[in-house]
Amino acid sequence: MLAEVLREEAPPPGARVLDVGTGSGALALAAARQGAEVTAVDVSRQAVWTARLNAWLSRLPVRIRRGNLFAPVRGRAYDMILANPPYVPAPEDGRGPRGRARAWDAGGDGRLLLDRICRDAPALLRPGGLLLLVHSALSGPDRTLDMLREAGLKAEVVRRRRVPFGPVLRSREDWLRRRGLLGPADDKEELVVIRAERPC
């Protein structure tokens, strides 16, 4: 979904794009194919090496940095920020997500990283810059919109899609129902893409 919106937004050649939480680098590579100057960040060593390998195999120039969200790019400004963070609500054990679960577990309300992105991303956008962010409706899109608007961005949901539960949601379906995040008959998850623009 986020790649679809990225294609529609079509950053101009040379636009500075940041892909935060890049994972395998798929979104970073999609932006680089459009001619953007791309930096990608992930906290996972394995993700960073995977993204570097994929960039090398694709022969696309993507700067890939290891670090926690925006820490490796402090003081820089971007025309576009892409974010597909962990957003699945998870039972909390006081330690936070570990290992592979860091790619999807996002605390009891699903906002472990979403709130930080909403708080910190606006300061990294150039005037007229865009934040494109995808997450589950289970994680409070209205709160995301409110936080981005309070930060001075013009924010709206530009894409919604209902998808069958994946393995992670299926594994904690009972817990999500007990928490009231899923209704008794819910068998699909709604995903949203949020577009937030910094005024010129």
Coordinates of N, CA and C in Angstrom, one line a residue:
M1 N 0.8 -1.2 0.0 CA 0.0 0.0 0.0 C 0.9 1.3 0.0
L2 N 1.9 1.2 0.8 CA 2.7 2.4 0.9 C 3.5 2.6 -0.4
A3 N 3.9 1.5 -1.0 CA 4.6 1.6 -2.3 C 3.7 2.2 -3.4
E4 N 2.4 1.9 -3.3 CA 1.5 2.4 -4.3 C 1.4 4.0 -4.1
V5 N 1.3 4.4 -2.8 CA 1.1 5.8 -2.6 C 2.4 6.5 -3.0
L6 N 3.6 5.9 -2.7 CA 4.9 6.5 -3.1 C 4.9 6.7 -4.6
R7 N 4.4 5.7 -5.4 CA 4.4 5.9 -6.9 C 3.5 7.0 -7.3
E8 N 2.4 7.2 -6.6 CA 1.5 8.3 -7.0 C 2.1 9.6 -6.6
E9 N 2.8 9.7 -5.5 CA 3.4 11.0 -5.1 C 4.6 11.3 -6.0
A10 N 5.2 10.3 -6.5 CA 6.3 10.5 -7.5 C 7.3 11.6 -7.1
P11 N 8.1 11.4 -6.1 CA 9.1 12.4 -5.7 C 10.0 12.7 -7.0
P12 N 10.3 14.0 -7.2 CA 11.1 14.4 -8.4 C 12.5 13.9 -8.3
P13 N 13.2 13.7 -9.4 CA 14.5 13.3 -9.4 C 15.4 14.2 -8.4
G14 N 16.2 13.6 -7.6 CA 17.0 14.3 -6.7 C 16.4 14.7 -5.4
A15 N 15.1 14.4 -5.2 CA 14.4 14.6 -3.9 C 15.1 13.8 -2.9
R16 N 15.2 14.4 -1.7 CA 15.8 13.7 -0.6 C 14.8 12.9 0.2
V17 N 14.9 11.6 0.2 CA 13.9 10.7 0.8 C 14.6 9.9 1.9
L18 N 13.9 9.8 3.1 CA 14.3 9.0 4.2 C 13.3 7.8 4.4
D19 N 13.9 6.6 4.4 CA 13.0 5.4 4.7 C 13.5 4.9 6.1
V20 N 12.6 5.2 7.1 CA 12.9 4.8 8.5 C 12.3 3.5 8.8
G21 N 13.1 2.6 9.4 CA 12.7 1.2 9.6 C 12.6 0.5 8.3
T22 N 13.7 0.5 7.6 CA 13.7 0.1 6.2 C 13.5 -1.4 6.0
G23 N 13.9 -2.2 7.0 CA 13.7 -3.7 6.8 C 14.6 -4.2 5.7
S24 N 14.0 -4.8 4.7 CA 14.7 -5.3 3.5 C 15.1 -4.2 2.5
G25 N 14.6 -3.0 2.7 CA 14.9 -1.9 1.8 C 14.0 -1.7 0.7
A26 N 12.9 -2.5 0.7 CA 12.0 -2.4 -0.5 C 11.5 -1.0 -0.8
L27 N 11.1 -0.2 0.2 CA 10.6 1.1 -0.1 C 11.7 2.0 -0.5
A28 N 12.9 1.9 0.1 CA 14.0 2.7 -0.2 C 14.4 2.5 -1.7
L29 N 14.4 1.2 -2.1 CA 14.7 0.9 -3.5 C 13.7 1.4 -4.5
A30 N 12.4 1.4 -4.1 CA 11.3 1.9 -4.9 C 11.5 3.4 -5.1
A31 N 11.9 4.1 -4.1 CA 12.1 5.6 -4.2 C 13.4 5.8 -5.0
A32 N 14.4 5.0 -4.9 CA 15.6 5.2 -5.6 C 15.4 5.0 -7.1
R33 N 14.5 4.0 -7.4 CA 14.2 3.8 -8.8 C 13.5 5.0 -9.5
Q34 N 12.8 5.8 -8.7 CA 12.2 7.0 -9.2 C 13.2 8.2 -9.3
G35 N 14.4 7.9 -8.9 CA 15.4 9.0 -9.1 C 15.7 9.8 -7.8
A36 N 15.1 9.4 -6.7 CA 15.3 10.1 -5.4 C 16.7 9.8 -4.8
E37 N 17.2 10.7 -4.0 CA 18.4 10.5 -3.3 C 18.0 9.9 -1.9
V38 N 18.2 8.6 -1.7 CA 17.6 7.9 -0.6 C 18.6 7.6 0.5
T39 N 18.1 7.8 1.8 CA 18.8 7.3 3.0 C 17.8 6.3 3.7
A40 N 18.3 5.2 4.1 CA 17.5 4.2 4.8 C 18.1 3.9 6.1
V41 N 17.2 3.7 7.1 CA 17.7 3.5 8.5 C 17.0 2.3 9.1
D42 N 17.7 1.4 9.8 CA 17.0 0.4 10.6 C 17.9 0.1 11.8
V43 N 17.2 -0.4 12.9 CA 18.0 -0.7 14.1 C 18.6 -2.1 14.1
S44 N 18.0 -2.9 13.2 CA 18.5 -4.3 13.1 C 19.7 -4.4 12.2
R45 N 20.7 -5.1 12.7 CA 21.9 -5.4 11.9 C 21.6 -6.2 10.7
Q46 N 20.7 -7.2 10.9 CA 20.3 -8.1 9.8 C 19.6 -7.4 8.7
A47 N 18.7 -6.4 9.2 CA 17.9 -5.6 8.2 C 18.9 -4.8 7.4
V48 N 19.8 -4.1 8.1 CA 20.8 -3.3 7.4 C 21.6 -4.0 6.4
W49 N 22.1 -5.2 6.7 CA 22.9 -6.0 5.8 C 22.0 -6.5 4.6
T50 N 20.7 -6.8 4.9 CA 19.8 -7.3 3.8 C 19.5 -6.1 2.9
A51 N 19.3 -4.9 3.4 CA 19.0 -3.8 2.6 C 20.2 -3.4 1.7
R52 N 21.4 -3.5 2.3 CA 22.6 -3.2 1.6 C 22.8 -4.2 0.4
L53 N 22.6 -5.5 0.7 CA 22.7 -6.5 -0.3 C 21.7 -6.2 -1.4
N54 N 20.4 -5.9 -1.1 CA 19.4 -5.7 -2.1 C 19.7 -4.4 -2.9
A55 N 20.2 -3.4 -2.3 CA 20.6 -2.2 -3.0 C 21.8 -2.5 -4.0
W56 N 22.7 -3.3 -3.5 CA 23.9 -3.7 -4.4 C 23.4 -4.6 -5.6
L57 N 22.5 -5.5 -5.3 CA 22.0 -6.4 -6.4 C 21.1 -5.6 -7.4
S58 N 20.5 -4.6 -6.9 CA 19.6 -3.7 -7.8 C 20.4 -2.6 -8.4
R59 N 21.7 -2.5 -8.0 CA 22.6 -1.4 -8.5 C 22.0 0.0 -8.3
L60 N 21.4 0.2 -7.2 CA 20.8 1.4 -6.8 C 21.6 2.1 -5.7
P61 N 21.8 3.4 -5.8 CA 22.6 4.1 -4.7 C 21.7 4.5 -3.6
V62 N 21.7 3.7 -2.5 CA 20.9 4.0 -1.3 C 21.9 4.0 -0.1
R63 N 21.9 5.1 0.6 CA 22.7 5.2 1.9 C 21.9 4.4 3.0
I64 N 22.6 3.4 3.6 CA 21.9 2.6 4.6 C 22.6 2.7 5.9
R65 N 21.9 3.2 6.9 CA 22.5 3.4 8.2 C 21.8 2.6 9.3
R66 N 22.6 2.1 10.3 CA 22.1 1.4 11.4 C 21.9 2.4 12.5
G67 N 20.7 2.3 13.1 CA 20.4 3.2 14.3 C 18.9 3.2 14.6
N68 N 18.6 3.8 15.7 CA 17.3 3.9 16.3 C 16.5 5.0 15.7
L69 N 15.6 4.7 14.8 CA 14.7 5.7 14.2 C 15.5 6.8 13.5
F70 N 15.4 8.1 14.1 CA 16.0 9.2 13.4 C 17.4 9.6 13.9
A71 N 17.9 8.8 14.9 CA 19.2 9.1 15.5 C 20.3 9.3 14.4
P72 N 20.4 8.4 13.4 CA 21.5 8.6 12.5 C 21.4 9.7 11.5
V73 N 20.3 10.4 11.5 CA 20.1 11.5 10.5 C 19.7 12.8 11.2
R74 N 20.0 13.0 12.5 CA 19.7 14.2 13.2 C 20.3 15.4 12.4
G75 N 19.6 16.5 12.4 CA 20.1 17.7 11.7 C 20.0 17.7 10.2
R76 N 19.4 16.7 9.6 CA 19.2 16.7 8.2 C 17.7 17.0 7.9
A77 N 17.4 17.3 6.7 CA 16.1 17.6 6.3 C 15.7 16.9 5.0
Y78 N 14.5 16.5 4.9 CA 14.1 15.6 3.8 C 12.8 16.1 3.1
D79 N 12.7 15.8 1.8 CA 11.5 16.1 1.0 C 10.4 15.1 1.3
M80 N 10.8 13.9 1.7 CA 9.8 12.8 2.0 C 10.4 11.8 3.0
I81 N 9.5 11.5 3.9 CA 9.9 10.4 4.9 C 8.9 9.3 4.7
L82 N 9.4 8.1 4.6 CA 8.6 6.9 4.5 C 8.7 6.1 5.8
A83 N 7.6 5.6 6.3 CA 7.7 4.8 7.6 C 6.7 3.6 7.5
N84 N 7.2 2.4 7.7 CA 6.4 1.2 7.9 C 6.8 0.6 9.2
P85 N 6.5 1.2 10.3 CA 7.1 0.8 11.6 C 6.3 -0.5 12.1
P86 N 6.9 -1.1 13.2 CA 6.1 -2.1 13.9 C 4.8 -1.4 14.4
Y87 N 3.7 -2.1 14.3 CA 2.4 -1.5 14.7 C 1.4 -2.5 15.3
V88 N 1.8 -3.7 15.5 CA 0.9 -4.7 16.0 C 0.9 -4.7 17.5
P89 N -0.3 -4.4 18.1 CA -0.4 -4.5 19.6 C 0.1 -5.8 20.1
A90 N 0.8 -5.8 21.2 CA 1.4 -7.0 21.8 C 1.4 -7.0 23.3
P91 N 1.1 -8.2 23.9 CA 1.2 -8.2 25.4 C 2.6 -7.8 25.8
E92 N 2.6 -7.0 26.9 CA 3.9 -6.4 27.3 C 4.4 -7.2 28.5
D93 N 5.7 -7.4 28.5 CA 6.4 -8.2 29.5 C 7.4 -7.3 30.3
G94 N 7.5 -6.0 29.9 CA 8.4 -5.1 30.6 C 9.8 -5.0 30.0
R95 N 10.0 -5.9 29.0 CA 11.4 -5.9 28.4 C 11.3 -5.3 27.0
G96 N 10.2 -5.2 26.4 CA 10.1 -4.7 25.0 C 10.4 -5.8 24.0
P97 N 10.1 -5.6 22.7 CA 10.3 -6.6 21.7 C 11.8 -7.0 21.6
R98 N 12.0 -8.2 21.2 CA 13.4 -8.7 21.0 C 13.4 -9.5 19.7
G99 N 14.6 -9.6 19.2 CA 14.9 -10.4 18.0 C 14.0 -10.0 16.8
R100 N 13.5 -11.0 16.1 CA 12.6 -10.8 14.9 C 11.3 -10.0 15.3
A101 N 10.8 -10.2 16.5 CA 9.6 -9.6 16.9 C 9.7 -8.0 16.9
R102 N 10.9 -7.5 16.9 CA 11.0 -6.0 16.7 C 10.4 -5.5 15.4
A103 N 10.3 -6.4 14.4 CA 9.7 -6.0 13.2 C 8.2 -5.8 13.2
W104 N 7.5 -6.3 14.2 CA 6.1 -6.2 14.2 C 5.5 -5.8 15.6
D105 N 6.1 -6.3 16.7 CA 5.5 -6.0 18.0 C 5.7 -4.5 18.4
A106 N 4.6 -3.9 18.9 CA 4.7 -2.4 19.1 C 4.0 -2.1 20.4
G107 N 4.2 -2.8 21.5 CA 3.6 -2.5 22.8 C 2.1 -2.8 22.9
G108 N 1.6 -2.5 24.1 CA 0.2 -2.8 24.3 C -0.8 -2.1 23.5
D109 N -0.5 -0.9 23.0 CA -1.4 -0.2 22.2 C -1.0 -0.1 20.7
G110 N 0.1 -0.7 20.4 CA 0.6 -0.7 19.0 C 1.3 0.6 18.7
R111 N 1.6 1.4 19.6 CA 2.2 2.8 19.3 C 3.6 3.0 19.9
L112 N 4.3 1.9 20.1 CA 5.6 2.0 20.7 C 6.5 2.9 19.9
L113 N 6.5 2.8 18.5 CA 7.3 3.7 17.7 C 6.4 4.8 17.0
L114 N 5.2 4.5 16.8 CA 4.3 5.5 16.1 C 4.3 6.8 16.8
D115 N 4.2 6.9 18.1 CA 4.2 8.2 18.8 C 5.5 8.9 18.6
R116 N 6.6 8.2 18.6 CA 8.0 8.8 18.4 C 8.1 9.3 16.9
I117 N 7.6 8.6 16.0 CA 7.6 9.1 14.6 C 6.8 10.3 14.4
C118 N 5.6 10.3 15.0 CA 4.7 11.5 14.9 C 5.3 12.7 15.6
R119 N 6.1 12.5 16.7 CA 6.7 13.6 17.4 C 7.9 14.1 16.7
D120 N 8.8 13.2 16.1 CA 10.1 13.6 15.6 C 10.2 13.9 14.1
A121 N 9.3 13.2 13.3 CA 9.4 13.3 11.9 C 9.2 14.7 11.4
P122 N 8.2 15.5 11.9 CA 7.9 16.8 11.3 C 9.1 17.7 11.3
A123 N 10.0 17.6 12.3 CA 11.1 18.5 12.3 C 12.2 18.2 11.2
L124 N 12.1 17.0 10.7 CA 13.0 16.6 9.6 C 12.5 16.9 8.2
L125 N 11.3 17.4 8.1 CA 10.7 17.6 6.8 C 11.0 19.1 6.3
R126 N 11.4 19.2 5.1 CA 11.6 20.5 4.5 C 10.2 21.1 4.3
P127 N 10.1 22.4 4.1 CA 8.8 23.0 3.7 C 8.2 22.3 2.5
G128 N 7.0 21.9 2.5 CA 6.3 21.2 1.4 C 6.6 19.7 1.5
G129 N 7.4 19.3 2.4 CA 7.8 17.8 2.5 C 6.6 17.0 3.0
L130 N 6.7 15.7 2.7 CA 5.7 14.7 3.0 C 6.2 13.6 3.9
L131 N 5.3 13.2 4.9 CA 5.5 12.0 5.6 C 4.4 11.0 5.1
L132 N 4.9 9.8 4.7 CA 3.9 8.7 4.3 C 4.1 7.6 5.3
L133 N 3.1 7.2 6.0 CA 3.2 6.3 7.1 C 2.1 5.3 7.0
V134 N 2.4 4.0 7.2 CA 1.4 3.0 7.1 C 1.3 2.3 8.5
H135 N 0.1 2.0 8.9 CA -0.1 1.2 10.2 C -1.5 0.6 10.3
S136 N -1.7 -0.2 11.2 CA -3.0 -0.9 11.4 C -4.0 0.0 12.1
A137 N -5.2 -0.2 11.7 CA -6.3 0.6 12.4 C -6.4 0.2 13.9
L138 N -5.8 -1.0 14.3 CA -5.8 -1.4 15.7 C -4.9 -0.4 16.5
S139 N -4.1 0.3 15.8 CA -3.1 1.2 16.5 C -3.5 2.7 16.6
G140 N -4.7 3.0 16.3 CA -5.2 4.3 16.5 C -4.9 5.4 15.5
P141 N -5.4 5.2 14.3 CA -5.1 6.3 13.2 C -5.5 7.7 13.6
D142 N -6.6 7.8 14.4 CA -7.0 9.1 14.8 C -6.0 9.8 15.7
R143 N -5.4 9.0 16.6 CA -4.3 9.6 17.4 C -3.1 10.0 16.5
T144 N -2.8 9.2 15.5 CA -1.7 9.6 14.6 C -2.0 10.9 13.9
L145 N -3.2 11.0 13.4 CA -3.7 12.3 12.7 C -3.6 13.5 13.7
D146 N -4.1 13.3 14.9 CA -4.1 14.4 15.9 C -2.7 14.8 16.2
M147 N -1.8 13.9 16.4 CA -0.4 14.3 16.7 C 0.3 15.0 15.6
L148 N 0.1 14.5 14.4 CA 0.7 15.2 13.2 C 0.1 16.6 13.0
R149 N -1.2 16.7 13.2 CA -1.8 18.0 13.0 C -1.4 19.0 14.1
E150 N -1.2 18.5 15.3 CA -0.7 19.3 16.4 C 0.7 19.8 16.1
A151 N 1.5 19.0 15.3 CA 2.8 19.4 15.0 C 2.9 20.3 13.8
G152 N 1.7 20.7 13.3 CA 1.6 21.7 12.2 C 1.5 21.1 10.8
L153 N 1.4 19.8 10.7 CA 1.2 19.1 9.4 C -0.2 19.0 9.0
K154 N -0.4 19.0 7.7 CA -1.8 18.7 7.1 C -1.8 17.2 6.9
A155 N -2.6 16.5 7.7 CA -2.6 15.0 7.7 C -3.9 14.5 7.4
E156 N -3.9 13.4 6.6 CA -5.2 12.7 6.2 C -4.8 11.2 5.9
V157 N -5.9 10.4 6.0 CA -5.8 9.0 5.6 C -6.0 9.0 4.1
V158 N -5.1 8.5 3.3 CA -5.2 8.5 1.8 C -5.5 7.1 1.3
R159 N -5.4 6.0 2.1 CA -5.6 4.7 1.6 C -6.0 3.8 2.8
R160 N -7.0 3.0 2.5 CA -7.5 2.0 3.5 C -7.6 0.7 2.8
R161 N -7.3 -0.4 3.5 CA -7.4 -1.7 2.9 C -7.6 -2.7 4.0
R162 N -8.6 -3.6 3.8 CA -8.9 -4.7 4.8 C -8.2 -5.9 4.3
V163 N -7.4 -6.6 5.1 CA -6.6 -7.7 4.7 C -6.9 -8.9 5.7
P164 N -6.8 -10.1 5.2 CA -6.9 -11.3 6.2 C -5.8 -11.2 7.2
F165 N -6.1 -11.7 8.4 CA -5.1 -11.8 9.5 C -3.9 -12.5 9.0
G166 N -2.7 -12.0 9.3 CA -1.5 -12.7 9.0 C -1.1 -13.6 10.2
P167 N 0.0 -14.3 10.2 CA 0.3 -15.2 11.3 C 0.5 -14.5 12.6
V168 N 1.0 -13.3 12.6 CA 1.2 -12.6 13.9 C -0.2 -12.3 14.6
L169 N -1.1 -11.7 13.8 CA -2.4 -11.4 14.4 C -3.1 -12.7 14.8
R170 N -3.0 -13.7 14.0 CA -3.7 -15.0 14.3 C -3.2 -15.5 15.6
S171 N -1.9 -15.4 15.8 CA -1.3 -15.9 17.1 C -1.7 -15.2 18.3
R172 N -2.2 -14.0 18.2 CA -2.7 -13.2 19.4 C -4.1 -12.8 19.3
E173 N -4.9 -13.4 18.4 CA -6.3 -13.1 18.2 C -7.1 -13.1 19.4
D174 N -7.0 -14.1 20.3 CA -7.7 -14.2 21.5 C -7.4 -13.0 22.4
W175 N -6.1 -12.7 22.5 CA -5.7 -11.5 23.4 C -6.3 -10.2 22.9
L176 N -6.3 -10.0 21.5 CA -6.8 -8.8 21.0 C -8.3 -8.7 21.2
R177 N -9.0 -9.8 21.1 CA -10.5 -9.8 21.4 C -10.7 -9.5 22.9
R178 N -9.9 -10.1 23.8 CA -10.1 -9.8 25.2 C -9.8 -8.3 25.5
R179 N -8.9 -7.7 24.8 CA -8.6 -6.3 25.0 C -9.6 -5.4 24.3
G180 N -10.5 -5.9 23.5 CA -11.6 -5.1 22.9 C -11.1 -4.5 21.6
L181 N -9.9 -4.9 21.1 CA -9.3 -4.3 19.9 C -9.9 -5.0 18.6
L182 N -10.4 -6.2 18.8 CA -11.1 -7.0 17.8 C -12.5 -7.3 18.3
G183 N -13.5 -7.2 17.4 CA -14.8 -7.7 17.7 C -14.9 -9.2 17.6
P184 N -16.0 -9.8 18.1 CA -16.2 -11.2 18.0 C -16.2 -11.8 16.6
A185 N -16.7 -11.0 15.6 CA -16.8 -11.5 14.3 C -15.7 -11.0 13.3
D186 N -14.8 -10.1 13.9 CA -13.7 -9.6 13.0 C -12.8 -10.7 12.5
D187 N -12.6 -10.7 11.2 CA -11.6 -11.7 10.7 C -10.7 -11.1 9.7
K188 N -10.7 -9.7 9.7 CA -9.8 -9.0 8.8 C -9.2 -7.8 9.6
E189 N -8.0 -7.4 9.2 CA -7.4 -6.2 9.7 C -7.4 -5.1 8.7
E190 N -7.7 -3.9 9.2 CA -7.7 -2.7 8.3 C -6.3 -2.0 8.5
L191 N -5.7 -1.8 7.3 CA -4.5 -1.0 7.2 C -4.8 0.4 6.7
V192 N -4.0 1.4 7.1 CA -4.2 2.7 6.6 C -2.9 3.3 6.2
V193 N -2.9 4.2 5.2 CA -1.7 5.0 4.8 C -2.1 6.4 5.1
I194 N -1.2 7.1 5.9 CA -1.4 8.5 6.3 C -0.4 9.3 5.5
R195 N -1.0 10.4 4.9 CA -0.1 11.4 4.2 C -0.1 12.6 5.0
A196 N 1.0 13.1 5.4 CA 1.1 14.4 6.2 C 2.1 15.3 5.5
E197 N 1.7 16.5 5.3 CA 2.5 17.5 4.5 C 2.8 18.7 5.4
R198 N 4.1 19.1 5.4 CA 4.5 20.3 6.0 C 4.2 21.5 5.1
P199 N 3.5 22.5 5.6 CA 3.2 23.6 4.8 C 4.5 24.3 4.3
C200 N 4.4 24.9 3.1 CA 5.5 25.7 2.6 C 5.7 27.0 3.4

